[in-house]
Coordinates of C-alpha atoms in Angstrom, one line a residue:
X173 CA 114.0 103.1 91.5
X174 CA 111.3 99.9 91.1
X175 CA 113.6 97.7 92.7
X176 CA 114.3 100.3 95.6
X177 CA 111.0 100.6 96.0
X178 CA 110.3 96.4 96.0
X179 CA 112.4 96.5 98.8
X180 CA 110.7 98.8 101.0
X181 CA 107.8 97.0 103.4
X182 CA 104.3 97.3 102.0
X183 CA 103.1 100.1 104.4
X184 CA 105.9 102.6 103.6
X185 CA 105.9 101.3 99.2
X186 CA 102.2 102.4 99.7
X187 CA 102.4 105.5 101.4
X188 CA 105.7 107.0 99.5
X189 CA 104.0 106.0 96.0
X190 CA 100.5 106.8 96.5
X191 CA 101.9 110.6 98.4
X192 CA 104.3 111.0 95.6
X193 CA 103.2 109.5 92.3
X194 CA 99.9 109.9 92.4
X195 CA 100.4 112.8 94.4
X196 CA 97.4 112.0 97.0
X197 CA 97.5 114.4 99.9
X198 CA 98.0 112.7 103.2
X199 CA 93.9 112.3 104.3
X200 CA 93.6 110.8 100.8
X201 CA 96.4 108.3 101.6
X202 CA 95.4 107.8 105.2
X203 CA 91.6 106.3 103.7
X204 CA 92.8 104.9 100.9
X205 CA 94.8 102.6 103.1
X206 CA 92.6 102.6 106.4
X207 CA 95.4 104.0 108.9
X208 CA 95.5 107.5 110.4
X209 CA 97.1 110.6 108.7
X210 CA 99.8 110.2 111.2
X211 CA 100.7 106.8 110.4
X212 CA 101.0 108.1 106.7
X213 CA 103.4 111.2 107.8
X214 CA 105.8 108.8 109.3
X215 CA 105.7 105.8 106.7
X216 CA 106.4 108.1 104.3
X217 CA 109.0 109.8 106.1
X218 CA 110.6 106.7 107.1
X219 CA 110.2 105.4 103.5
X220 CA 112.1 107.9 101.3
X221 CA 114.7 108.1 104.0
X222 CA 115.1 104.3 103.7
X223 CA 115.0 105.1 99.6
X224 CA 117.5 107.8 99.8
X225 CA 119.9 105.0 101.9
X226 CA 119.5 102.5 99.1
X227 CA 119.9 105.1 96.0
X228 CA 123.4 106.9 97.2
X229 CA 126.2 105.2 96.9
X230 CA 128.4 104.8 99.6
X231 CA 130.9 107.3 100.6
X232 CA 134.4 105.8 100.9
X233 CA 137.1 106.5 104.0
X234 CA 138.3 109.4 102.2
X235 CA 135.7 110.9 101.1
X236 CA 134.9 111.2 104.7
X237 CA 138.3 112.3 105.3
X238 CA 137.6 115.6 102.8
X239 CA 134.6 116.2 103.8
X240 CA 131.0 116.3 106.1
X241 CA 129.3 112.2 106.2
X242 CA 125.9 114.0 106.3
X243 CA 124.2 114.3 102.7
X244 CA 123.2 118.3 102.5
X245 CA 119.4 118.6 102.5
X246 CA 118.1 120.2 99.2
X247 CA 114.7 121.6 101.0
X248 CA 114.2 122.8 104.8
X249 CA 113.0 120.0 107.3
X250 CA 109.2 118.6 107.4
X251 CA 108.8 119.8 103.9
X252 CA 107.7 117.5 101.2
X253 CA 108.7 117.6 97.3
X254 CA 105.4 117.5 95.9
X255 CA 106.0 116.4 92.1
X256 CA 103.5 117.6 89.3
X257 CA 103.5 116.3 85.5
X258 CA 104.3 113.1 83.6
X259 CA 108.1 111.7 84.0
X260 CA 109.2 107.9 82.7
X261 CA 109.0 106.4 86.2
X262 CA 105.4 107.8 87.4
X263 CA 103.0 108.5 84.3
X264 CA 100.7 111.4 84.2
X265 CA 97.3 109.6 83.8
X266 CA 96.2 107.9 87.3
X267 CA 96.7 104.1 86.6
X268 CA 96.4 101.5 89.1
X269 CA 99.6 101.1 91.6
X270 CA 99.2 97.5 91.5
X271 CA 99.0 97.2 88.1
X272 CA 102.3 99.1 87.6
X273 CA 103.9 96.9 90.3
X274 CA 104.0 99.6 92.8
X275 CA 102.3 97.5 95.3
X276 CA 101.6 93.6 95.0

């Protein structure tokens, strides 16, 4: 997940991990990082779509044969996962997303 997220550009690293890690809302995100709320909708958007690209592997010719190429969506459209509690990636306690080398 670290390195998937190294990849993404800084914008969409910083919205994704400071909307979903440290679980700020999007106003928070939008003045932590000086842009507008809707800059922070679609960065984020954009940036766990990118993630989602880089973390499933890729379907071979007949898997498309058997089946849809679309991956099914686990939660309607425009609707955000919001994680709560600790997990090994993302701590509980808020810590610094530099320091964790979430953002250079």
């Amino acid at each position: 997940m670290r390195e998937a997220l190294a990849r993404l550009p800084l914008r969409k690293r910083a919205c994704v991990v400071l909307r979903h890690a440290f679980d700020l809302s999007e106003r928070e995100t939008a003045r932590a990082l000086g842009i507008s709320v809707g800059t922070v909708k679609s960065q984020t958007s954009r940036g766990i779509a990118e993630l989602e690209r880089m973390l499933t592997p890729a379907r071979t010719g007949s898997d498309r044969a058997h089946g849809s190429t679309r991956t099914p969506r686990t939660e309607p459209a425009g609707r955000s996962v919001r994680r709560r509690g600790a997990s090994a990636e993302f701590p509980e306690e808020p810590h610094d997303p530099v320091s964790l080398g979430y953002l250079p």
